[in-house]
């Protein structure tokens, strides 16, 4: 093979041959015996002899180095994506906390307004719609918080069909007009033990991928729920065996499908077929991970040109389960119109809208309410007259002085004084710290105002100063 055939980029250098010396040509593209391109680091050495000039060419194959550089660049890109996702999660958690307070004020004022008008008026219908929208916003905030905190799954008995319907309701808001969403749900599938928020995240990931796969063409996304019998671990997506009766949930689309090569790698972290900046490659790996934590598995099937389907396999529970709502609600005693009889209640929250709401709410219930937006002033009021107060309710997340700090300080002044902690997102860590500090109850914001009234009524009815989380 002539030099021009093997390394055409080096030929011009030969026309400027020095008397002697070494010339570094740098990186050039060479051509191998198969006609393919190979990266080479090239240098020329010139020597003059009586018999003539001798030119020596040195070519170092850069294939391995290029591969390593490519892998390093890919890892750096993955790290940047991971850091970006972490930052987004942190930011989303902070925003969700602020939304919690806003939604609490909306839902609470709706309840107060309902008490001021007749149920058969047009205004009452409008309040019902506001309440529905507020509850949807509340559930969405909970999902954002659960995602950003990466909490372990909290499994409850639930019907998968309910989770599917809730997910579909969220999807329809952004569903492209050319994509049709079809449901085929067996209403008689037994309940499973699962974390509703995580299963909804799985479905949102799968449905979003299906919608994006269809693109701008017309197509269909189908969700099918049924019982199935599994004799072995389906597919290669799960390493834990799953046998016997299972609950199968399939998400299929009429998109372009995937090749066998893509199908084999589809659950790998950071693997994506989307253009740079349009996908992190984390969606399906998250699906795989969540299914493993639920002792289930996921199977992907695809045919190029005919679409793809992802089937989630959940183990059926061997015992009868009592189905819980997909969003946690705490059972409270019935609230009377005038539950209080002048008991002195202090409410502490840095959000003025919530302070205004709770004061109106508890005053209407018959309590004498004092509010503070500064926890330090609240503590000073307790210290000034510890026996004056019958109950303190404090928010958890306040700048510079948390609700748990306030509880700890109040209990040091008067241990038997009932104190409740309110939080928009009660994690196991918050619950543990509240218990250690001496909290008598936890209030989930933004829940129905009945929960707040119920806890206040229950704590004030106690006379034994019980320090258990309720």
Tab-separated table of C-alpha atoms in Angstrom:
chain	number	residue	atom	x	y	z
A	1	UNK	CA	0.000	0.000	0.000
A	2	UNK	CA	1.426	3.368	-1.030
A	3	UNK	CA	1.750	6.181	1.522
A	4	UNK	CA	-0.892	8.218	-0.324
A	5	UNK	CA	-3.335	5.332	0.085
A	6	UNK	CA	-2.538	4.724	3.738
A	7	UNK	CA	-1.880	8.248	5.046
A	8	UNK	CA	-2.764	10.893	2.452
A	9	UNK	CA	-2.401	13.703	4.977
A	10	UNK	CA	1.338	13.069	5.338
A	11	UNK	CA	2.154	13.386	1.640
A	12	UNK	CA	2.307	17.243	1.548
A	13	UNK	CA	4.952	17.186	4.296
A	14	UNK	CA	7.317	15.252	2.055
A	15	UNK	CA	7.557	18.188	-0.366
A	16	UNK	CA	9.228	20.249	2.370
A	17	UNK	CA	11.911	17.789	3.407
A	18	UNK	CA	14.537	19.475	5.620
A	19	UNK	CA	18.170	18.473	5.555
A	20	UNK	CA	17.664	16.569	8.751
A	21	UNK	CA	15.461	16.629	11.756
A	22	UNK	CA	12.106	15.591	13.053
A	23	UNK	CA	8.671	16.904	12.088
A	24	UNK	CA	5.607	16.334	14.272
A	25	UNK	CA	2.516	16.197	12.080
A	26	UNK	CA	0.107	15.573	14.963
A	27	UNK	CA	-3.145	13.707	14.603
A	28	UNK	CA	-4.073	12.527	11.128
A	29	UNK	CA	-6.678	10.174	9.737
A	30	UNK	CA	-5.294	6.981	8.255
A	31	UNK	CA	-7.009	4.323	6.193
A	32	UNK	CA	-6.766	0.676	7.217
A	33	UNK	CA	-6.799	-2.365	4.976
A	34	UNK	CA	-10.611	-2.576	5.205
A	35	UNK	CA	-11.041	0.979	4.007
A	36	UNK	CA	-12.049	2.280	7.412
A	37	UNK	CA	-10.705	5.426	9.070
A	38	UNK	CA	-8.331	5.198	11.993
A	39	UNK	CA	-6.926	8.037	14.127
A	40	UNK	CA	-3.115	8.175	14.135
A	41	UNK	CA	-0.483	10.357	15.762
A	42	UNK	CA	2.127	10.883	13.019
A	43	UNK	CA	5.689	12.199	12.930
A	44	UNK	CA	8.422	12.175	10.259
A	45	UNK	CA	12.179	11.812	10.695
A	46	UNK	CA	14.551	13.013	7.925
A	47	UNK	CA	18.162	11.886	7.565
A	48	UNK	CA	20.630	12.774	4.781
A	49	UNK	CA	23.074	10.099	3.681
A	50	UNK	CA	25.546	9.930	0.751
A	51	UNK	CA	23.258	7.439	-0.838
A	52	UNK	CA	20.293	9.848	-0.466
A	53	UNK	CA	17.671	10.977	2.006
A	54	UNK	CA	15.925	8.554	4.310
A	55	UNK	CA	12.475	9.470	5.565
A	56	UNK	CA	11.093	7.476	8.483
A	57	UNK	CA	7.401	7.714	9.312
A	58	UNK	CA	6.147	7.004	12.833
A	59	UNK	CA	2.409	6.335	13.238
A	60	UNK	CA	0.867	5.627	16.634
A	61	UNK	CA	-2.636	4.147	16.689
A	62	UNK	CA	-4.886	6.378	18.821
A	63	UNK	CA	-7.923	4.073	18.817
A	64	UNK	CA	-7.582	3.037	22.471
A	65	UNK	CA	-6.890	6.595	23.604
A	66	UNK	CA	-9.863	7.912	21.639
A	67	UNK	CA	-12.090	5.262	23.187
A	68	UNK	CA	-10.924	6.200	26.686
A	69	UNK	CA	-11.454	9.900	25.970
A	70	UNK	CA	-14.932	9.161	24.660
A	71	UNK	CA	-15.773	7.114	27.757
A	72	UNK	CA	-14.420	9.854	30.024
A	73	UNK	CA	-16.459	12.484	28.189
A	74	UNK	CA	-19.552	10.296	28.513
A	75	UNK	CA	-18.962	9.847	32.246
A	76	UNK	CA	-18.449	13.586	32.694
A	77	UNK	CA	-21.690	14.215	30.811
A	78	UNK	CA	-23.505	11.673	33.002
A	79	UNK	CA	-22.085	13.308	36.124
A	80	UNK	CA	-23.292	16.712	34.950
A	81	UNK	CA	-26.742	15.262	34.243
A	82	UNK	CA	-26.810	13.605	37.668
A	83	UNK	CA	-25.792	16.845	39.391
A	84	UNK	CA	-28.387	18.736	37.377
A	85	UNK	CA	-31.088	16.255	38.383
A	86	UNK	CA	-30.015	16.565	42.020
A	87	UNK	CA	-30.182	20.353	41.805
A	88	UNK	CA	-33.602	20.179	40.145
A	89	UNK	CA	-34.818	17.845	42.885
A	90	UNK	CA	-33.578	20.186	45.613
A	91	UNK	CA	-35.157	23.190	43.916
A	92	UNK	CA	-38.416	21.308	43.348
A	93	UNK	CA	-38.536	20.358	47.016
A	94	UNK	CA	-38.115	23.985	48.075
A	95	UNK	CA	-40.763	25.221	45.669
A	96	UNK	CA	-43.123	22.442	46.723
A	97	UNK	CA	-42.829	23.516	50.369
A	98	UNK	CA	-43.967	27.036	49.456
A	99	UNK	CA	-46.822	25.620	47.385
A	100	UNK	CA	-47.876	23.506	50.356
A	101	UNK	CA	-48.584	26.619	52.384
A	102	UNK	CA	-50.438	28.266	49.498
A	103	UNK	CA	-52.599	25.187	48.923
A	104	UNK	CA	-53.280	24.862	52.650
A	105	UNK	CA	-54.612	28.421	52.680
A	106	UNK	CA	-56.776	27.782	49.601
A	107	UNK	CA	-58.323	24.543	50.890
A	108	UNK	CA	-58.830	25.939	54.371
A	109	UNK	CA	-60.585	29.066	53.169
A	110	UNK	CA	-62.791	26.946	50.924
A	111	UNK	CA	-63.960	25.029	53.998
A	112	UNK	CA	-64.610	28.247	55.889
A	113	UNK	CA	-66.516	29.735	52.955
A	114	UNK	CA	-68.694	26.629	52.702
A	115	UNK	CA	-69.852	27.256	56.231
A	116	UNK	CA	-70.959	30.770	55.300
A	117	UNK	CA	-73.253	29.906	52.360
A	118	UNK	CA	-76.077	27.503	51.550
A	119	UNK	CA	-75.121	24.259	49.821
A	120	UNK	CA	-77.616	24.793	46.967
A	121	UNK	CA	-76.145	28.082	45.702
A	122	UNK	CA	-73.980	28.552	42.564
A	123	UNK	CA	-71.191	29.789	44.828
A	124	UNK	CA	-71.183	26.429	46.620
A	125	UNK	CA	-70.688	24.667	43.284
A	126	UNK	CA	-67.760	26.959	42.498
A	127	UNK	CA	-66.237	26.232	45.896
A	128	UNK	CA	-66.505	22.509	45.197
A	129	UNK	CA	-64.575	22.950	41.946
A	130	UNK	CA	-61.938	25.059	43.708
A	131	UNK	CA	-61.643	22.329	46.326
A	132	UNK	CA	-61.168	19.642	43.652
A	133	UNK	CA	-58.462	21.662	41.908
A	134	UNK	CA	-56.742	22.357	45.224
A	135	UNK	CA	-56.693	18.672	46.109
A	136	UNK	CA	-55.163	17.808	42.743
A	137	UNK	CA	-52.504	20.441	43.351
A	138	UNK	CA	-51.925	19.013	46.830
A	139	UNK	CA	-51.376	15.506	45.437
A	140	UNK	CA	-49.007	16.822	42.778
A	141	UNK	CA	-46.964	18.644	45.422
A	142	UNK	CA	-46.705	15.416	47.403
A	143	UNK	CA	-45.335	13.636	44.348
A	144	UNK	CA	-42.730	16.355	43.800
A	145	UNK	CA	-41.684	16.202	47.434
A	146	UNK	CA	-41.459	12.410	47.409
A	147	UNK	CA	-39.303	12.523	44.273
A	148	UNK	CA	-36.996	15.243	45.569
A	149	UNK	CA	-36.472	13.604	48.979
A	150	UNK	CA	-35.791	10.096	47.543
A	151	UNK	CA	-37.584	8.539	50.473
A	152	UNK	CA	-37.877	4.744	50.863
A	153	UNK	CA	-41.170	3.290	49.617
A	154	UNK	CA	-44.109	3.383	52.020
A	155	UNK	CA	-46.189	0.394	50.934
A	156	UNK	CA	-49.911	0.334	51.538
A	157	UNK	CA	-52.653	-1.873	50.178
A	158	UNK	CA	-53.982	-0.275	47.010
A	159	UNK	CA	-55.821	-1.044	43.814
A	160	UNK	CA	-53.611	-0.586	40.765
A	161	UNK	CA	-56.630	0.525	38.752
A	162	UNK	CA	-57.008	3.554	41.030
A	163	UNK	CA	-53.364	4.527	40.501
A	164	UNK	CA	-53.749	4.102	36.734
A	165	UNK	CA	-56.832	6.325	36.623
A	166	UNK	CA	-55.108	9.012	38.699
A	167	UNK	CA	-52.056	8.895	36.408
A	168	UNK	CA	-54.208	9.124	33.298
A	169	UNK	CA	-55.917	12.185	34.735
A	170	UNK	CA	-52.514	13.870	35.091
A	171	UNK	CA	-51.409	12.785	31.620
A	172	UNK	CA	-54.487	14.111	29.850
A	173	UNK	CA	-53.479	17.665	30.713
A	174	UNK	CA	-50.448	17.472	28.397
A	175	UNK	CA	-51.538	14.701	26.016
A	176	UNK	CA	-50.874	15.700	22.374
A	177	UNK	CA	-54.056	15.779	20.270
A	178	UNK	CA	-52.714	13.176	17.838
A	179	UNK	CA	-52.171	10.578	20.594
A	180	UNK	CA	-55.090	8.475	21.810
A	181	UNK	CA	-55.011	7.003	25.321
A	182	UNK	CA	-56.884	3.694	25.709
A	183	UNK	CA	-57.626	1.811	28.941
A	184	UNK	CA	-58.407	-1.877	29.442
A	185	UNK	CA	-58.522	-2.355	33.211
A	186	UNK	CA	-59.761	-5.475	34.969
A	187	UNK	CA	-61.690	-4.113	37.975
A	188	UNK	CA	-61.393	-7.432	39.818
A	189	UNK	CA	-57.620	-7.615	40.211
A	190	UNK	CA	-56.654	-8.106	43.859
A	191	UNK	CA	-54.943	-5.277	45.732
A	192	UNK	CA	-51.171	-5.136	46.046
A	193	UNK	CA	-48.762	-3.717	48.605
A	194	UNK	CA	-47.114	-0.728	46.955
A	195	UNK	CA	-46.075	2.883	47.295
A	196	UNK	CA	-48.691	4.780	45.293
A	197	UNK	CA	-46.397	7.723	44.546
A	198	UNK	CA	-43.604	5.512	43.224
A	199	UNK	CA	-45.957	3.418	41.092
A	200	UNK	CA	-47.401	6.610	39.658
A	201	UNK	CA	-43.855	7.750	38.873
A	202	UNK	CA	-43.263	4.455	37.034
A	203	UNK	CA	-46.429	4.913	34.981
A	204	UNK	CA	-45.652	8.543	34.186
A	205	UNK	CA	-42.176	7.555	32.966
A	206	UNK	CA	-43.499	4.740	30.774
A	207	UNK	CA	-46.408	6.746	29.365
A	208	UNK	CA	-44.224	9.789	28.687
A	209	UNK	CA	-41.730	7.599	26.817
A	210	UNK	CA	-44.574	6.048	24.825
A	211	UNK	CA	-45.990	9.456	23.883
A	212	UNK	CA	-42.547	10.735	22.878
A	213	UNK	CA	-41.919	7.589	20.825
A	214	UNK	CA	-45.054	8.280	18.774
A	215	UNK	CA	-43.825	11.824	18.191
A	216	UNK	CA	-45.796	14.012	15.802
A	217	UNK	CA	-47.459	11.049	14.097
A	218	UNK	CA	-50.887	9.771	15.056
A	219	UNK	CA	-50.746	6.863	17.453
A	220	UNK	CA	-52.136	5.066	20.462
A	221	UNK	CA	-50.926	4.460	23.999
A	222	UNK	CA	-52.714	1.571	25.681
A	223	UNK	CA	-52.755	0.643	29.378
A	224	UNK	CA	-53.935	-2.864	30.246
A	225	UNK	CA	-54.374	-4.303	33.746
A	226	UNK	CA	-55.033	-8.000	34.309
A	227	UNK	CA	-54.194	-11.066	36.373
A	228	UNK	CA	-51.473	-13.305	35.004
A	229	UNK	CA	-49.612	-16.473	35.887
A	230	UNK	CA	-45.821	-16.234	35.896
A	231	UNK	CA	-43.709	-19.373	35.996
A	232	UNK	CA	-40.334	-17.636	35.854
A	233	UNK	CA	-38.822	-14.181	36.005
A	234	UNK	CA	-40.125	-12.431	32.898
A	235	UNK	CA	-37.513	-10.908	30.606
A	236	UNK	CA	-34.079	-9.886	31.777
A	237	UNK	CA	-35.129	-6.697	33.512
A	238	UNK	CA	-35.344	-8.228	36.976
A	239	UNK	CA	-32.895	-10.443	38.796
A	240	UNK	CA	-35.387	-11.617	41.422
A	241	UNK	CA	-37.598	-14.618	40.591
A	242	UNK	CA	-41.322	-13.959	40.444
A	243	UNK	CA	-43.589	-16.980	40.290
A	244	UNK	CA	-47.243	-17.793	40.773
A	245	UNK	CA	-50.177	-15.414	40.442
A	246	UNK	CA	-49.196	-11.869	39.596
A	247	UNK	CA	-50.829	-8.606	38.640
A	248	UNK	CA	-49.688	-7.397	35.228
A	249	UNK	CA	-49.871	-3.809	34.034
A	250	UNK	CA	-48.819	-3.193	30.426
A	251	UNK	CA	-48.071	0.128	28.740
A	252	UNK	CA	-47.839	-0.240	24.961
A	253	UNK	CA	-47.501	2.205	22.088
A	254	UNK	CA	-47.713	2.230	18.302
A	255	UNK	CA	-44.414	4.054	17.876
A	256	UNK	CA	-41.424	3.012	15.747
A	257	UNK	CA	-40.270	0.310	18.155
A	258	UNK	CA	-36.709	-0.577	19.129
A	259	UNK	CA	-33.969	-2.709	17.656
A	260	UNK	CA	-32.629	-5.726	19.542
A	261	UNK	CA	-29.457	-3.779	20.373
A	262	UNK	CA	-31.411	-0.931	21.963
A	263	UNK	CA	-33.777	-3.355	23.705
A	264	UNK	CA	-30.875	-5.094	25.445
A	265	UNK	CA	-29.647	-1.794	26.916
A	266	UNK	CA	-32.942	-0.048	27.539
A	267	UNK	CA	-32.761	-0.292	31.365
A	268	UNK	CA	-29.115	0.792	31.645
A	269	UNK	CA	-28.612	4.028	33.613
A	270	UNK	CA	-27.905	7.042	31.361
A	271	UNK	CA	-28.587	5.046	28.181
A	272	UNK	CA	-30.786	7.074	25.855
A	273	UNK	CA	-31.572	7.267	22.169
A	274	UNK	CA	-32.788	10.851	22.457
A	275	UNK	CA	-30.738	13.815	21.185
A	276	UNK	CA	-28.337	15.522	23.562
A	277	UNK	CA	-30.204	17.687	26.056
A	278	UNK	CA	-33.560	15.964	25.519
A	279	UNK	CA	-33.134	12.955	27.776
A	280	UNK	CA	-31.129	11.878	30.807
A	281	UNK	CA	-31.336	8.133	30.229
A	282	UNK	CA	-32.583	7.705	33.797
A	283	UNK	CA	-36.325	7.162	33.290
A	284	UNK	CA	-36.342	3.427	32.590
A	285	UNK	CA	-33.560	2.666	35.053
A	286	UNK	CA	-35.736	4.335	37.709
A	287	UNK	CA	-38.644	2.137	36.584
A	288	UNK	CA	-36.461	-0.950	36.923
A	289	UNK	CA	-35.227	0.085	40.363
A	290	UNK	CA	-38.694	0.835	41.725
A	291	UNK	CA	-40.041	-2.499	40.505
A	292	UNK	CA	-37.182	-4.335	42.201
A	293	UNK	CA	-37.933	-2.601	45.525
A	294	UNK	CA	-41.523	-3.826	45.151
A	295	UNK	CA	-40.358	-7.447	44.616
A	296	UNK	CA	-41.651	-7.215	41.070
A	297	UNK	CA	-40.104	-6.951	37.641
A	298	UNK	CA	-40.499	-5.245	34.293
A	299	UNK	CA	-40.367	-6.774	30.836
A	300	UNK	CA	-39.802	-4.869	27.595
A	301	UNK	CA	-40.918	-6.227	24.220
A	302	UNK	CA	-40.496	-4.380	20.946
A	303	UNK	CA	-40.595	-4.934	17.210
A	304	UNK	CA	-39.133	-2.309	14.873
A	305	UNK	CA	-41.949	-0.595	13.026
A	306	UNK	CA	-44.655	-2.062	15.280
A	307	UNK	CA	-44.203	-0.310	18.610
A	308	UNK	CA	-43.110	-1.298	22.100
A	309	UNK	CA	-44.706	-2.596	25.275
A	310	UNK	CA	-43.525	-2.573	28.878
A	311	UNK	CA	-45.188	-4.949	31.331
A	312	UNK	CA	-44.958	-4.459	35.086
A	313	UNK	CA	-45.307	-7.636	37.150
A	314	UNK	CA	-46.467	-7.221	40.764
A	315	UNK	CA	-46.704	-10.149	43.183
A	316	UNK	CA	-50.232	-10.778	44.388
A	317	UNK	CA	-50.542	-10.606	48.144
A	318	UNK	CA	-51.038	-14.008	49.827
A	319	UNK	CA	-53.405	-12.451	52.389
A	320	UNK	CA	-56.504	-10.316	52.136
A	321	UNK	CA	-55.715	-6.614	52.210
A	322	UNK	CA	-57.792	-3.619	53.186
A	323	UNK	CA	-57.367	-1.055	50.452
A	324	UNK	CA	-56.121	2.361	51.522
A	325	UNK	CA	-56.606	5.602	49.570
A	326	UNK	CA	-53.796	6.408	47.132
A	327	UNK	CA	-53.096	9.513	49.203
A	328	UNK	CA	-52.793	9.105	52.935
A	329	UNK	CA	-55.562	10.527	55.063
A	330	UNK	CA	-55.710	10.380	58.854
A	331	UNK	CA	-59.022	9.326	60.374
A	332	UNK	CA	-60.254	12.055	62.690
A	333	UNK	CA	-63.251	12.192	65.007
A	334	UNK	CA	-66.324	14.017	63.809
A	335	UNK	CA	-65.980	17.768	64.332
A	336	UNK	CA	-68.826	19.611	65.962
A	337	UNK	CA	-69.712	23.178	64.987
A	338	UNK	CA	-68.564	24.436	68.400
A	339	UNK	CA	-65.939	21.956	69.632
A	340	UNK	CA	-64.103	24.336	71.962
A	341	UNK	CA	-65.100	26.156	75.116
A	342	UNK	CA	-62.590	28.968	75.279
A	343	UNK	CA	-59.398	26.886	75.599
A	344	UNK	CA	-56.322	28.975	74.848
A	345	UNK	CA	-54.502	27.725	71.739
A	346	UNK	CA	-51.302	29.163	70.281
A	347	UNK	CA	-50.573	28.708	66.555
A	348	UNK	CA	-47.056	29.403	65.217
A	349	UNK	CA	-46.261	29.642	61.490
A	350	UNK	CA	-44.100	31.986	59.436
A	351	UNK	CA	-46.734	32.033	56.662
A	352	UNK	CA	-49.161	34.880	57.379
A	353	UNK	CA	-51.886	33.454	55.132
A	354	UNK	CA	-51.966	30.243	57.162
A	355	UNK	CA	-51.853	32.158	60.436
A	356	UNK	CA	-54.898	34.179	59.337
A	357	UNK	CA	-56.716	31.021	58.207
A	358	UNK	CA	-56.049	28.957	61.334
A	359	UNK	CA	-57.043	31.788	63.648
A	360	UNK	CA	-60.401	32.148	61.871
A	361	UNK	CA	-60.899	28.390	61.794
A	362	UNK	CA	-60.142	27.663	65.447
A	363	UNK	CA	-61.935	30.786	66.654
A	364	UNK	CA	-65.033	29.567	64.851
A	365	UNK	CA	-64.603	26.252	66.673
A	366	UNK	CA	-64.810	28.047	70.015
A	367	UNK	CA	-61.158	28.386	70.989
A	368	UNK	CA	-59.279	31.492	72.138
A	369	UNK	CA	-56.494	31.678	69.571
A	370	UNK	CA	-53.191	33.539	69.727
A	371	UNK	CA	-50.913	33.468	66.689
A	372	UNK	CA	-47.232	34.155	66.074
A	373	UNK	CA	-45.175	34.307	62.878
A	374	UNK	CA	-41.902	34.382	64.846
A	375	UNK	CA	-41.195	31.205	66.866
A	376	UNK	CA	-38.922	33.097	69.255
A	377	UNK	CA	-41.766	35.434	70.216
A	378	UNK	CA	-43.992	32.393	70.676
A	379	UNK	CA	-41.454	30.847	73.043
A	380	UNK	CA	-41.199	34.120	74.964
A	381	UNK	CA	-44.991	34.127	75.400
A	382	UNK	CA	-44.939	30.586	76.799
A	383	UNK	CA	-42.087	31.414	79.162
A	384	UNK	CA	-43.888	34.540	80.366
A	385	UNK	CA	-46.931	32.521	81.518
A	386	UNK	CA	-46.465	28.737	81.052
A	387	UNK	CA	-49.787	27.739	82.640
A	388	UNK	CA	-51.833	30.146	80.501
A	389	UNK	CA	-51.787	27.865	77.445
A	390	UNK	CA	-53.785	24.718	76.818
A	391	UNK	CA	-52.188	23.777	73.467
A	392	UNK	CA	-49.468	24.906	71.045
A	393	UNK	CA	-49.494	24.042	67.325
A	394	UNK	CA	-46.326	24.915	65.401
A	395	UNK	CA	-45.143	24.636	61.830
A	396	UNK	CA	-41.985	22.585	61.236
A	397	UNK	CA	-40.149	24.547	58.558
A	398	UNK	CA	-39.448	28.079	59.788
A	399	UNK	CA	-36.310	30.115	59.021
A	400	UNK	CA	-33.662	30.070	61.728
A	401	UNK	CA	-35.711	28.195	64.323
A	402	UNK	CA	-37.528	24.996	63.402
A	403	UNK	CA	-40.730	23.731	64.923
A	404	UNK	CA	-38.819	20.902	66.592
A	405	UNK	CA	-36.516	23.457	68.246
A	406	UNK	CA	-39.603	25.258	69.533
A	407	UNK	CA	-41.173	22.040	70.841
A	408	UNK	CA	-37.966	21.136	72.658
A	409	UNK	CA	-37.794	24.581	74.284
A	410	UNK	CA	-41.486	24.566	75.282
A	411	UNK	CA	-41.220	21.104	76.820
A	412	UNK	CA	-38.253	22.329	78.865
A	413	UNK	CA	-40.488	25.061	80.296
A	414	UNK	CA	-43.654	22.982	80.765
A	415	UNK	CA	-43.342	19.265	79.888
A	416	UNK	CA	-47.064	18.472	80.181
A	417	UNK	CA	-48.199	21.194	77.730
A	418	UNK	CA	-49.564	19.463	74.579
A	419	UNK	CA	-47.725	20.498	71.409
A	420	UNK	CA	-48.533	19.467	67.815
A	421	UNK	CA	-46.123	19.724	64.878
A	422	UNK	CA	-47.464	20.632	61.417
A	423	UNK	CA	-45.475	19.828	58.281
A	424	UNK	CA	-46.182	19.671	54.581
A	425	UNK	CA	-43.995	16.598	54.242
A	426	UNK	CA	-43.581	14.282	57.229
A	427	UNK	CA	-40.525	12.101	56.657
A	428	UNK	CA	-39.467	9.279	59.014
A	429	UNK	CA	-36.634	11.551	60.193
A	430	UNK	CA	-39.025	14.395	61.049
A	431	UNK	CA	-41.344	11.973	62.837
A	432	UNK	CA	-38.435	10.541	64.858
A	433	UNK	CA	-37.069	13.968	65.802
A	434	UNK	CA	-40.542	15.189	66.748
A	435	UNK	CA	-41.074	12.161	68.977
A	436	UNK	CA	-37.722	12.699	70.701
A	437	UNK	CA	-38.504	16.403	71.200
A	438	UNK	CA	-41.812	15.520	72.861
A	439	UNK	CA	-44.434	16.280	70.184
A	440	UNK	CA	-47.885	14.946	71.010
A	441	UNK	CA	-49.181	14.861	67.426
A	442	UNK	CA	-48.217	15.365	63.792
A	443	UNK	CA	-50.415	17.326	61.390
A	444	UNK	CA	-49.991	16.790	57.651
A	445	UNK	CA	-50.271	19.998	55.614
A	446	UNK	CA	-52.185	20.604	53.406
A	447	UNK	CA	-54.887	18.147	54.476
A	448	UNK	CA	-58.517	18.857	55.241
A	449	UNK	CA	-59.017	21.448	57.954
A	450	UNK	CA	-60.966	18.725	59.742
A	451	UNK	CA	-57.645	17.039	60.491
A	452	UNK	CA	-56.330	20.123	62.254
A	453	UNK	CA	-59.593	20.589	64.156
A	454	UNK	CA	-59.694	16.897	65.039
A	455	UNK	CA	-56.175	16.852	66.445
A	456	UNK	CA	-56.798	20.040	68.430
A	457	UNK	CA	-60.013	18.579	69.835
A	458	UNK	CA	-58.359	15.247	70.646
A	459	UNK	CA	-55.320	16.761	72.371
A	460	UNK	CA	-57.394	19.142	74.445
A	461	UNK	CA	-59.654	16.264	75.495
A	462	UNK	CA	-56.684	14.415	76.970
A	463	UNK	CA	-55.772	15.061	80.553
A	464	UNK	CA	-52.899	12.621	80.973
A	465	UNK	CA	-50.283	14.583	78.982
A	466	UNK	CA	-49.569	11.592	76.750
A	467	UNK	CA	-46.439	12.102	74.615
A	468	UNK	CA	-47.190	9.720	71.783
A	469	UNK	CA	-47.312	10.671	68.135
A	470	UNK	CA	-50.954	10.671	67.069
